[in-house]
Coordinates of C-alpha atoms in Angstrom, one line a residue:
Chain A
M185 CA 0.0 0.0 0.0
T186 CA 2.7 2.5 1.0
A187 CA 4.8 1.5 -1.9
Y188 CA 1.9 2.0 -4.2
V189 CA 1.0 5.4 -2.7
I190 CA 4.6 6.6 -3.0
R191 CA 4.9 5.4 -6.6
R192 CA 1.6 7.1 -7.5
L193 CA 2.6 10.3 -5.9
L194 CA 6.0 10.3 -7.6
L195 CA 4.3 9.7 -11.0
F196 CA 2.4 12.9 -10.4
V197 CA 5.6 15.0 -10.6
P198 CA 6.6 14.2 -14.3
M199 CA 2.9 14.4 -15.2
A200 CA 2.6 17.9 -13.8
V201 CA 5.9 19.0 -15.4
G202 CA 4.6 17.6 -18.7
I203 CA 1.3 19.4 -18.4
I204 CA 3.2 22.7 -17.6
C205 CA 5.4 22.2 -20.7
V206 CA 2.5 21.6 -23.0
T207 CA 0.8 24.6 -21.6
F208 CA 3.9 26.7 -22.2
A209 CA 4.2 25.4 -25.7
L210 CA 0.7 26.8 -26.3
L211 CA 1.9 30.2 -25.4
L212 CA 4.8 29.9 -27.9
L213 CA 2.4 28.7 -30.7
I214 CA -0.6 31.0 -30.3
P215 CA -0.3 33.7 -33.0
G216 CA -0.4 37.3 -32.0
D217 CA 2.1 39.4 -30.2
P218 CA 1.1 40.2 -26.6
A219 CA 3.2 43.4 -26.7
S220 CA 1.4 44.9 -29.7
V221 CA -1.9 43.8 -28.3
L222 CA -1.1 45.6 -25.0
L223 CA -0.1 48.8 -26.7
G224 CA -3.1 49.0 -29.0
Q225 CA -3.3 50.4 -32.4
E226 CA -1.2 53.6 -32.1
A227 CA 1.8 51.7 -30.9
T228 CA 5.1 52.6 -32.6
A229 CA 7.6 49.9 -33.7
E230 CA 10.1 51.1 -31.1
G231 CA 7.5 51.0 -28.3
I232 CA 6.6 47.5 -29.2
A233 CA 10.2 46.5 -29.4
S234 CA 11.1 48.0 -26.0
L235 CA 8.0 46.4 -24.4
R236 CA 8.9 43.0 -25.9
A237 CA 12.4 43.4 -24.4
A238 CA 10.9 44.4 -21.0
M239 CA 8.5 41.5 -21.0
G240 CA 11.3 39.1 -22.0
L241 CA 9.6 38.0 -25.1
D242 CA 12.8 38.2 -27.1
D243 CA 14.6 35.6 -25.0
P244 CA 15.1 32.1 -26.3
W245 CA 12.3 29.6 -25.5
Y246 CA 14.3 27.6 -22.9
I247 CA 15.0 30.7 -20.8
R248 CA 11.3 31.7 -21.0
L249 CA 10.3 28.1 -20.0
G250 CA 12.7 28.3 -17.0
R251 CA 11.2 31.6 -16.1
Y252 CA 7.7 30.2 -16.5
F253 CA 8.5 27.4 -14.0
A254 CA 10.1 29.9 -11.6
D255 CA 7.1 32.2 -11.7
L256 CA 4.7 29.3 -11.3
A257 CA 6.6 28.2 -8.2
Q258 CA 5.8 31.5 -6.7
G259 CA 2.1 31.3 -7.7
D260 CA 2.6 33.9 -10.5
M261 CA 0.7 33.0 -13.7
G262 CA 1.3 36.3 -15.4
R263 CA -1.1 39.2 -16.1
S264 CA -4.2 39.1 -18.3
I265 CA -3.8 41.3 -21.3
F266 CA -7.4 42.5 -21.5
Q267 CA -8.4 42.6 -17.8
N268 CA -5.2 44.1 -16.5
A269 CA -5.2 41.9 -13.4
P270 CA -3.1 38.9 -12.3
V271 CA -4.3 35.7 -14.0
S272 CA -4.2 33.8 -10.7
E273 CA -6.6 36.4 -9.2
I274 CA -9.0 36.2 -12.1
I275 CA -9.0 32.4 -12.1
L276 CA -9.4 32.2 -8.3
G277 CA -12.5 34.4 -8.5
R278 CA -14.1 32.1 -11.1
M279 CA -12.9 28.6 -10.0
G280 CA -15.3 28.1 -7.2
A281 CA -18.4 28.4 -9.5
T282 CA -17.0 25.8 -11.9
I283 CA -15.9 23.3 -9.2
E284 CA -19.3 23.7 -7.5
L285 CA -21.1 23.0 -10.8
A286 CA -18.9 20.0 -11.7
A287 CA -19.1 18.6 -8.2
V288 CA -22.9 18.8 -8.0
A289 CA -23.1 17.3 -11.5
L290 CA -20.7 14.5 -10.5
F291 CA -22.8 13.8 -7.4
L292 CA -26.0 13.7 -9.5
S293 CA -24.5 11.4 -12.2
V294 CA -23.1 9.0 -9.6
V295 CA -26.4 8.7 -7.8
V296 CA -28.5 8.4 -10.9
G297 CA -26.0 6.2 -12.7
I298 CA -25.7 3.7 -9.8
G299 CA -29.5 3.7 -9.3
L300 CA -30.3 3.0 -13.0
G301 CA -27.4 0.5 -13.3
V302 CA -28.5 -1.6 -10.4
L303 CA -32.1 -1.5 -11.5
A304 CA -31.1 -2.7 -15.0
A305 CA -28.9 -5.4 -13.6
I306 CA -31.5 -7.0 -11.2
R307 CA -34.1 -6.8 -14.0
Q308 CA -31.7 -8.2 -16.6
G309 CA -33.3 -9.0 -19.9
G310 CA -36.6 -7.5 -18.9
I311 CA -38.4 -4.4 -20.0
V312 CA -36.9 -2.2 -17.3
D313 CA -33.5 -3.3 -18.4
A314 CA -34.1 -2.6 -22.0
A315 CA -35.7 0.8 -21.2
T316 CA -32.9 1.9 -18.9
M317 CA -30.2 0.9 -21.4
L318 CA -32.0 2.6 -24.2
L319 CA -32.2 5.7 -22.1
A320 CA -28.4 5.4 -21.3
Q321 CA -27.6 5.0 -25.0
L322 CA -29.6 8.2 -25.7
G323 CA -27.9 9.9 -22.8
I324 CA -24.4 9.0 -24.2
S325 CA -25.3 10.2 -27.7
M326 CA -26.9 13.5 -26.6
P327 CA -24.7 16.6 -26.8
V328 CA -24.5 18.5 -23.5
Y329 CA -25.5 21.8 -25.2
W330 CA -28.6 20.2 -26.7
L331 CA -29.7 18.7 -23.4
S332 CA -29.1 22.0 -21.8
L333 CA -31.3 23.7 -24.3
L334 CA -34.2 21.2 -24.0
L335 CA -34.1 21.4 -20.2
M336 CA -34.0 25.2 -20.3
L337 CA -36.9 25.4 -22.8
W338 CA -39.0 23.0 -20.8
F339 CA -38.4 23.9 -17.2
A340 CA -37.4 27.6 -17.5
V341 CA -39.2 29.0 -20.6
N342 CA -42.4 26.9 -20.8
L343 CA -43.1 25.9 -17.2
G344 CA -41.2 28.8 -15.6
W345 CA -40.3 26.6 -12.6
L346 CA -36.6 27.3 -12.5
P347 CA -34.5 30.3 -13.5
A348 CA -32.9 30.0 -17.0
I349 CA -29.6 31.7 -16.3
G350 CA -27.2 32.9 -13.7
R351 CA -26.0 31.7 -10.3
G352 CA -27.3 32.3 -6.7
E353 CA -25.0 32.6 -3.7
P354 CA -22.3 30.0 -3.5
L355 CA -23.8 26.8 -2.2
I356 CA -21.8 26.2 0.9
P357 CA -22.1 29.7 2.5
A358 CA -25.8 29.7 1.5
F359 CA -26.1 26.4 3.3
G360 CA -24.6 28.0 6.4
M361 CA -27.1 30.8 6.2
M362 CA -29.9 28.2 6.1
L363 CA -28.5 26.7 9.3
A364 CA -28.6 30.1 10.7
G365 CA -32.3 30.4 10.0
N366 CA -32.3 32.0 6.6
P367 CA -33.2 29.3 4.0
A368 CA -34.0 31.7 1.1
P369 CA -30.5 32.0 -0.4
F370 CA -29.9 28.3 -0.3
L371 CA -33.1 27.5 -2.1
D372 CA -32.3 30.2 -4.6
S373 CA -28.9 28.7 -5.2
L374 CA -30.4 25.2 -5.6
A375 CA -32.9 26.5 -8.1
H376 CA -30.1 28.1 -10.1
I377 CA -27.8 25.1 -10.1
T378 CA -30.4 22.5 -10.9
L379 CA -30.7 22.9 -14.7
P380 CA -27.0 23.4 -15.5
A381 CA -26.0 20.5 -13.2
L382 CA -28.6 18.2 -14.6
S383 CA -27.6 18.9 -18.2
L384 CA -24.0 18.5 -17.4
A385 CA -24.7 15.2 -15.5
G386 CA -26.7 13.5 -18.2
N387 CA -23.8 12.1 -20.2
S388 CA -21.9 10.9 -17.2
A389 CA -24.9 9.3 -15.6
A390 CA -25.5 7.3 -18.7
I391 CA -21.9 6.1 -18.9
I392 CA -21.9 5.2 -15.2
S393 CA -25.2 3.4 -15.4
R394 CA -23.9 1.1 -18.2
L395 CA -20.7 0.4 -16.3
V396 CA -22.6 -0.3 -13.1
R397 CA -24.9 -2.7 -14.9
T398 CA -22.1 -4.7 -16.5
S399 CA -20.1 -4.8 -13.3
M400 CA -23.2 -5.8 -11.2
L401 CA -24.0 -8.6 -13.7
E402 CA -20.5 -10.0 -13.3
V403 CA -20.6 -9.9 -9.5
L404 CA -24.1 -11.3 -9.3
R405 CA -22.7 -14.5 -11.0
E406 CA -20.0 -14.9 -8.4
D407 CA -19.9 -17.7 -5.8
F408 CA -20.2 -15.6 -2.8
V409 CA -23.4 -14.1 -4.0
R410 CA -24.9 -17.6 -4.5
T411 CA -23.7 -18.5 -1.0
A412 CA -25.4 -15.4 0.5
K413 CA -28.6 -16.3 -1.3
A414 CA -28.3 -20.0 -0.3
K415 CA -28.0 -19.2 3.4
G416 CA -31.3 -17.3 3.1
M417 CA -30.2 -13.7 3.2
R418 CA -32.8 -11.4 1.9
R419 CA -32.4 -10.2 -1.7
P420 CA -32.0 -6.4 -1.1
Q421 CA -29.2 -7.2 1.3
V422 CA -27.5 -9.5 -1.2
V423 CA -27.8 -7.0 -4.0
L424 CA -27.0 -3.8 -2.1
G425 CA -24.7 -5.2 0.7
H426 CA -22.7 -7.8 -1.1
A427 CA -22.9 -7.3 -4.8
L428 CA -23.0 -3.5 -5.1
R429 CA -20.1 -3.0 -2.9
N430 CA -17.9 -5.2 -5.0
A431 CA -19.4 -3.9 -8.3
L432 CA -18.5 -0.3 -7.5
L433 CA -14.8 -0.9 -7.5
P434 CA -14.3 -0.5 -11.3
V435 CA -16.8 2.3 -11.2
L436 CA -14.7 4.3 -8.8
S437 CA -11.8 4.6 -11.2
V438 CA -14.1 5.9 -14.0
I439 CA -15.5 8.6 -11.7
G440 CA -12.2 10.5 -11.8
L441 CA -12.2 10.4 -15.6
R442 CA -15.7 11.6 -15.6
F443 CA -14.7 14.6 -13.5
G444 CA -12.4 15.7 -16.3
A445 CA -15.2 15.4 -18.9
L446 CA -17.5 17.4 -16.6
L447 CA -14.9 20.2 -16.3
G448 CA -14.7 20.3 -20.1
G449 CA -18.5 20.0 -20.5
A450 CA -18.8 22.9 -18.0
I451 CA -17.5 25.2 -20.7
L452 CA -20.6 24.4 -22.7
T453 CA -23.2 24.5 -19.9
E454 CA -21.7 27.7 -18.5
T455 CA -22.0 29.4 -21.8
I456 CA -25.6 28.4 -22.2
F457 CA -26.7 29.1 -18.6
A458 CA -24.6 32.2 -18.1
W459 CA -22.9 30.5 -15.2
P460 CA -20.1 32.8 -14.1
G461 CA -17.2 30.2 -13.9
L462 CA -14.0 29.2 -15.7
G463 CA -15.9 28.0 -18.8
Q464 CA -17.2 31.4 -19.7
L465 CA -13.8 32.8 -18.9
T466 CA -12.2 30.3 -21.3
I467 CA -14.4 31.3 -24.2
A468 CA -13.8 35.0 -23.6
A469 CA -10.0 34.5 -23.3
I470 CA -9.9 32.5 -26.5
S471 CA -12.0 35.0 -28.4
Q472 CA -9.7 37.8 -27.3
R473 CA -6.5 35.8 -27.7
D474 CA -5.6 36.7 -24.2
V475 CA -2.6 34.3 -24.2
P476 CA -1.6 34.5 -20.5
L477 CA -5.2 33.9 -19.4
I478 CA -5.7 31.0 -21.8
Q479 CA -2.5 29.5 -20.6
G480 CA -3.5 29.9 -16.9
I481 CA -7.0 28.4 -17.4
V482 CA -5.7 25.4 -19.4
L483 CA -3.1 24.8 -16.7
I484 CA -5.6 25.1 -13.8
F485 CA -8.1 22.8 -15.6
A486 CA -5.4 20.2 -16.1
L487 CA -4.1 20.5 -12.5
I488 CA -7.6 20.1 -11.0
Y489 CA -8.2 17.1 -13.2
A490 CA -4.8 15.5 -12.4
T491 CA -5.4 16.1 -8.6
V492 CA -8.9 14.5 -8.8
T493 CA -7.5 11.5 -10.7
L494 CA -4.7 11.2 -8.1
A495 CA -7.3 11.3 -5.3
V496 CA -9.4 8.7 -7.0
D497 CA -6.5 6.4 -7.5
L498 CA -5.5 6.7 -3.9
A499 CA -9.1 6.1 -2.8
Y500 CA -9.1 3.0 -5.0
A501 CA -6.0 1.7 -3.4
A502 CA -7.5 2.2 0.0
V503 CA -10.7 0.4 -0.9
D504 CA -9.3 -2.4 -3.1
P505 CA -7.9 -5.1 -0.8
R506 CA -5.7 -6.4 -3.7
I507 CA -3.7 -3.2 -3.5
R508 CA -4.3 -2.3 0.2
L509 CA -2.9 -5.5 1.6
R510 CA 0.1 -5.6 -0.6
Chain B
M228 CA -0.4 -28.7 -51.7
T229 CA -3.9 -28.8 -53.1
D230 CA -5.0 -31.1 -50.3
A231 CA -3.6 -28.9 -47.6
A232 CA -5.4 -25.9 -49.2
Q233 CA -8.8 -27.7 -49.1
P234 CA -9.9 -27.2 -45.4
A235 CA -9.3 -23.5 -45.5
P236 CA -12.4 -22.3 -47.4
Q237 CA -14.5 -24.7 -45.5
A238 CA -13.3 -23.3 -42.2
A239 CA -13.9 -19.8 -43.5
R240 CA -17.4 -20.8 -44.5
A241 CA -18.1 -22.4 -41.1
R242 CA -16.9 -19.3 -39.3
R243 CA -19.0 -17.1 -41.5
R244 CA -22.1 -19.3 -40.8
I245 CA -21.6 -18.8 -37.1
R246 CA -21.0 -15.1 -37.4
W247 CA -23.6 -13.8 -39.8
P248 CA -26.7 -14.9 -37.8
K249 CA -25.2 -13.3 -34.7
A250 CA -24.6 -10.1 -36.4
L251 CA -28.1 -10.1 -37.8
R252 CA -29.6 -10.9 -34.5
S253 CA -28.1 -7.9 -32.8
A254 CA -30.7 -5.2 -33.1
P255 CA -28.3 -2.3 -31.9
L256 CA -25.8 -3.4 -34.5
I257 CA -28.3 -3.3 -37.4
A258 CA -29.9 -0.1 -36.2
G259 CA -26.5 1.5 -35.8
A260 CA -25.3 0.3 -39.2
L261 CA -28.5 1.6 -40.9
I262 CA -28.4 5.0 -39.3
S263 CA -24.7 5.5 -39.9
A264 CA -25.0 4.3 -43.5
T265 CA -27.9 6.7 -44.1
I266 CA -26.1 9.7 -42.7
I267 CA -22.9 8.9 -44.7
L268 CA -25.0 8.5 -47.9
L269 CA -26.8 11.8 -47.2
A270 CA -23.5 13.5 -46.7
I271 CA -22.0 12.1 -49.9
F272 CA -25.1 12.8 -52.0
A273 CA -26.0 16.1 -50.4
P274 CA -26.3 18.0 -53.7
F275 CA -28.8 15.5 -54.9
V276 CA -31.0 15.2 -51.8
A277 CA -31.0 18.9 -50.9
T278 CA -34.3 20.4 -52.0
H279 CA -33.3 24.1 -51.9
D280 CA -30.3 26.3 -52.5
L281 CA -28.5 26.8 -49.2
T282 CA -28.5 30.6 -49.4
Q283 CA -32.0 31.0 -50.8
M284 CA -33.8 33.2 -48.3
D285 CA -37.5 33.4 -47.9
M286 CA -38.2 36.0 -45.2
P287 CA -42.0 35.8 -45.2
N288 CA -41.6 32.1 -44.4
R289 CA -39.0 32.3 -41.7
F290 CA -39.3 29.9 -38.8
S291 CA -42.0 27.9 -40.6
G292 CA -42.6 24.4 -39.3
P293 CA -42.2 21.2 -41.4
S294 CA -44.3 21.3 -44.6
A295 CA -44.4 19.8 -48.1
E296 CA -42.2 22.6 -49.4
H297 CA -39.8 22.7 -46.5
W298 CA -39.5 19.1 -45.0
L299 CA -37.9 20.3 -41.8
G300 CA -39.1 23.9 -41.8
T301 CA -37.0 27.0 -42.3
D302 CA -34.5 28.9 -40.2
N303 CA -34.2 32.6 -39.2
F304 CA -33.7 33.7 -42.8
G305 CA -36.3 31.4 -44.2
R306 CA -33.6 29.1 -45.5
D307 CA -34.5 25.4 -45.9
L308 CA -33.4 23.5 -42.9
W309 CA -33.4 20.0 -44.5
S310 CA -31.0 21.2 -47.1
R311 CA -28.8 22.9 -44.6
L312 CA -28.7 19.9 -42.3
V313 CA -27.8 17.6 -45.2
Y314 CA -24.9 19.8 -46.1
G315 CA -24.0 20.1 -42.4
A316 CA -23.8 16.3 -42.3
R317 CA -21.1 16.6 -45.0
I318 CA -19.0 18.9 -42.9
S319 CA -19.4 16.9 -39.7
V320 CA -18.8 13.5 -41.3
T321 CA -15.8 14.7 -43.2
I322 CA -14.2 16.2 -40.2
A323 CA -15.0 13.1 -38.1
I324 CA -13.6 10.7 -40.7
I325 CA -10.4 12.7 -41.1
A326 CA -9.9 13.0 -37.3
V327 CA -10.7 9.4 -36.6
T328 CA -8.4 8.1 -39.4
L329 CA -5.5 10.2 -38.3
S330 CA -6.0 9.4 -34.6
A331 CA -6.2 5.7 -35.3
I332 CA -3.0 5.7 -37.4
I333 CA -1.0 7.8 -34.9
G334 CA -2.3 6.0 -31.8
T335 CA -1.9 2.5 -33.4
V336 CA 1.7 3.1 -34.4
I337 CA 2.5 4.5 -30.9
G338 CA 0.7 1.6 -29.2
L339 CA 2.4 -1.0 -31.4
V340 CA 5.9 0.4 -30.8
A341 CA 5.4 0.9 -27.1
G342 CA 3.9 -2.6 -26.6
Y343 CA 6.3 -4.5 -28.7
F344 CA 9.6 -2.9 -27.7
G345 CA 8.7 -2.3 -24.0
G346 CA 11.4 -0.9 -21.7
W347 CA 12.2 2.8 -21.8
V348 CA 10.5 3.2 -25.2
D349 CA 7.3 2.0 -23.6
L350 CA 7.8 4.2 -20.5
L351 CA 8.5 7.3 -22.6
L352 CA 5.5 6.9 -25.0
M353 CA 3.1 6.0 -22.2
R354 CA 4.1 9.0 -20.1
L355 CA 3.6 11.1 -23.2
T356 CA 0.1 9.6 -23.6
D357 CA -0.6 10.2 -19.9
I358 CA 0.2 13.9 -20.3
F359 CA -2.2 14.3 -23.1
L360 CA -4.8 12.4 -21.1
G361 CA -4.1 14.8 -18.3
F362 CA -6.1 17.6 -19.9
P363 CA -9.9 17.7 -19.9
P364 CA -10.5 16.9 -23.6
L365 CA -12.6 19.8 -24.5
V366 CA -10.2 22.3 -22.8
L367 CA -7.3 20.9 -24.9
V368 CA -9.4 21.0 -28.1
L369 CA -10.3 24.6 -27.5
A370 CA -6.7 25.6 -26.7
V371 CA -5.5 23.9 -29.8
V372 CA -8.1 25.6 -31.9
A373 CA -7.0 28.9 -30.4
V374 CA -3.5 28.1 -31.7
V375 CA -4.4 26.8 -35.2
G376 CA -7.5 28.9 -35.9
P377 CA -10.7 27.7 -37.5
G378 CA -11.0 25.7 -40.7
L379 CA -11.9 22.2 -41.7
L380 CA -8.5 20.6 -41.4
N381 CA -7.6 22.6 -38.3
V382 CA -10.7 21.4 -36.5
A383 CA -10.0 17.8 -37.4
L384 CA -6.4 18.3 -36.2
S385 CA -7.5 19.6 -32.8
L386 CA -9.7 16.5 -32.4
V387 CA -6.7 14.3 -33.3
I388 CA -4.7 15.8 -30.4
V389 CA -7.2 14.5 -27.8
S390 CA -8.3 11.2 -29.4
W391 CA -5.1 9.4 -30.5
T392 CA -4.4 8.4 -26.9
E393 CA -7.2 5.9 -26.7
Y394 CA -5.9 3.9 -29.6
A395 CA -2.4 4.0 -28.2
R396 CA -3.4 2.6 -24.9
V397 CA -5.7 -0.1 -26.3
V398 CA -3.3 -1.2 -29.1
R399 CA -0.4 -1.3 -26.6
S400 CA -2.2 -3.7 -24.3
T401 CA -3.2 -6.0 -27.2
T402 CA 0.3 -5.9 -28.5
L403 CA 1.7 -6.8 -25.0
S404 CA -0.5 -9.9 -24.9
L405 CA 0.2 -10.8 -28.6
R406 CA 3.9 -10.4 -28.2
E407 CA 4.3 -13.7 -26.3
Q408 CA 2.0 -15.7 -28.6
N409 CA 3.5 -18.6 -30.5
F410 CA 2.9 -17.2 -34.0
V411 CA 4.7 -14.0 -33.1
L412 CA 7.6 -16.0 -31.5
A413 CA 7.7 -18.2 -34.6
A414 CA 7.9 -15.2 -36.9
R415 CA 10.7 -13.8 -34.8
A416 CA 12.5 -17.1 -34.9
I417 CA 12.6 -17.2 -38.7
G418 CA 14.2 -13.8 -38.6
A419 CA 11.3 -11.4 -39.5
S420 CA 12.0 -7.8 -38.7
P421 CA 10.1 -6.0 -36.0
A422 CA 8.3 -3.8 -38.6
R423 CA 7.2 -6.9 -40.5
I424 CA 6.1 -8.7 -37.3
L425 CA 4.1 -5.7 -36.2
W426 CA 2.5 -5.2 -39.7
R427 CA 1.8 -8.8 -40.6
E428 CA 1.2 -10.5 -37.3
V429 CA 0.3 -8.1 -34.5
L430 CA -1.7 -5.4 -36.4
P431 CA -4.2 -7.8 -38.1
N432 CA -4.9 -9.3 -34.7
S433 CA -5.5 -5.9 -33.1
L434 CA -7.9 -4.7 -35.7
G435 CA -11.0 -5.7 -33.8
P436 CA -10.6 -3.2 -31.0
I437 CA -9.3 -0.5 -33.4
I438 CA -12.5 -0.8 -35.5
V439 CA -14.7 -0.6 -32.4
L440 CA -12.8 2.4 -31.1
A441 CA -13.0 4.1 -34.5
S442 CA -16.7 3.6 -34.7
L443 CA -17.3 5.1 -31.3
G444 CA -14.7 7.8 -32.1
L445 CA -16.8 9.0 -35.1
G446 CA -19.6 9.8 -32.7
T447 CA -17.3 11.6 -30.2
A448 CA -15.7 13.5 -33.0
I449 CA -19.1 14.7 -34.2
I450 CA -20.1 15.8 -30.7
W451 CA -16.8 17.8 -30.4
E452 CA -16.9 19.3 -33.8
S453 CA -20.5 20.5 -33.2
A454 CA -19.4 21.8 -29.8
L455 CA -16.7 23.8 -31.4
S456 CA -19.0 25.3 -34.0
F457 CA -21.6 25.8 -31.3
L458 CA -19.0 27.9 -29.4
G459 CA -18.1 29.8 -32.5
F460 CA -14.7 28.1 -33.1
G461 CA -15.7 25.7 -35.9
L462 CA -16.1 26.5 -39.5
P463 CA -17.3 30.1 -39.8
P464 CA -20.7 30.9 -41.4
P465 CA -22.0 30.6 -44.1
A466 CA -20.9 27.0 -43.6
P467 CA -24.1 25.3 -42.5
T468 CA -22.6 23.5 -39.5
W469 CA -25.0 21.8 -37.1
G470 CA -23.4 23.4 -34.1
W471 CA -23.8 26.9 -35.5
S472 CA -27.5 26.4 -36.4
L473 CA -28.1 25.1 -32.9
S474 CA -26.3 28.0 -31.3
Y475 CA -27.7 30.7 -33.6
G476 CA -31.2 29.3 -33.1
T477 CA -31.0 29.9 -29.3
R478 CA -31.3 33.6 -30.0
F479 CA -34.9 33.0 -31.1
M480 CA -35.5 30.3 -28.5
R481 CA -38.4 31.8 -26.6
E482 CA -40.6 32.1 -29.7
D483 CA -39.2 29.7 -32.2
P484 CA -37.0 27.0 -30.7
W485 CA -37.5 24.6 -33.7
M486 CA -34.3 25.6 -35.5
S487 CA -32.2 24.7 -32.5
I488 CA -34.1 21.6 -31.6
I489 CA -33.9 20.0 -35.1
S490 CA -30.2 20.8 -35.4
G491 CA -29.5 19.2 -32.1
A492 CA -31.6 16.2 -33.1
A493 CA -29.5 15.8 -36.2
I494 CA -26.3 15.7 -34.1
M495 CA -27.9 13.2 -31.6
V496 CA -29.2 10.8 -34.2
T497 CA -25.9 10.7 -36.0
V498 CA -23.9 10.1 -32.8
L499 CA -26.5 7.5 -31.7
G500 CA -25.9 5.7 -35.0
F501 CA -22.1 5.5 -34.6
N502 CA -22.4 4.6 -30.9
L503 CA -24.9 1.7 -31.6
L504 CA -22.6 0.5 -34.4
G505 CA -19.6 0.6 -32.1
D506 CA -21.3 -1.2 -29.3
G507 CA -22.7 -3.8 -31.7
L508 CA -19.3 -4.4 -33.2
R509 CA -17.7 -4.7 -29.8
D510 CA -20.2 -7.4 -28.8
L511 CA -19.5 -9.2 -32.1
L512 CA -15.7 -8.8 -32.2
D513 CA -14.8 -9.0 -28.5
P514 CA -16.7 -11.8 -26.7
R515 CA -15.1 -10.8 -23.4
H516 CA -16.8 -7.4 -23.4
Q517 CA -20.5 -8.0 -23.4
T518 CA -22.3 -4.7 -23.0
R519 CA -25.6 -6.6 -23.5
G520 CA -24.7 -9.2 -21.0
K521 CA -27.0 -11.9 -22.4
S522 CA -24.7 -14.8 -21.6

């Protein structure tokens, strides 16, 4: 176990270095000169040249790469060209909204996915199974932005039950306010996050449900399940207590991967639901070719993703006796 | 010699006799194949199946529903949606096929080399793969598009950057298991070069998973391509991309959501077709992986 954890942690280092190098390469490759963008249209050639020198843009790439690493080590991700603020500040201001959205979507997709998967598995070959798997197939094939649109049309425009765009208070402080006797902000936040989170979760819920079903079917055929049934244990306890616990192991490793997909998908849902997170920021930064900002966002997305994958792998090691007991 | 050659066609026929009914009994496979074939044919023959000129506007008839004149209704300029969607299929399918072919070739070569040679070659190539897998896919696609700019080949290229990794990992693992098989050892014993062994022995035996991945990959590529044009980073208008129609239609969503709904439906049906095909092929070609779980 310790050996595994150490090996896994050590693997994180070259991975992070690689991610940073790729991100840096993007800066070199994106067309457009930050210096001339900063100075605007009336810039003189001398002005641009001196600013380029001051920004260190004329140095060879390996010196700039070294400086990039040194700056990152101090938490400095450069300055946004258009917003005239440190990239790290801009990103920090937006990150919470995206992580909140992705986390709620992940929670929804895990709950729905496991529920549907178990249901399909215990009704294998029946109508419930076929219907659930058809639903899952549709869910996998449905583009996030289309599902967003349909949900918005139905629940926000036609029925008017939920707000179509925007975000309420951040969920956790709002939850605190509810505990303090003021439930209104929390309910408002829930109403705002429901549609974006649901549309973001659809895809992952479908994928997880298929995985859970396959995994459950395998476990249900195992000897220990037959033994549990033979000794007269009640069916719900066999299914949920014995089978599901073992069936969830392979699912766990996929959940980390899904989080990455959710972060990416958040770019689309945020655009549609005007959710003020990193996704919206990404689109703006790319449209304006705000190179330091694009670079910072890509890096942050990748690092969040890598950290979640690491956490899932470690959790997997802690749960799976084949690794834990080694 | 003639005697030795005799059993071969018989064996082939016997194998076919077992396989064909199974393929025909698989409803998802048939549905997937039919949908995919229809979409690809529509894309190829777009000029013949389109009923209207793409740019022909008809302002009095904007946002009309399906009718005999306009099978799927009209968009915000009164342009015929059926014709635009059919041409949109051309763009999406072309990009998807280019992206999937390039990803499959690059990923397969890397997987074959990593799996066959092992050691530090394997270590290096797999760490490289991990780095590319370390980015949320859509984020990397967008960043690459920011670098290369819009355009048909550029969009395809940006999709390749995120999708070759899957082929590399799968082909590597099949290569690892094939490497120790007797027929590969035999080929090595008679002095075949690594390139020949990989090309003649290992690759043909890895084709099943590659075909399955490619079929599923076409669906994914179409989703991403549409996502890019939805966000405004795909082919610029007047190209009739599905993503653009969907996104532009949202401006009129409160009164006339039809344009967005039908464009999204086109994307979904196409992706569904390729996914069903991929799942069906997987059940057929890889008995260990039973998504249907009938056994």
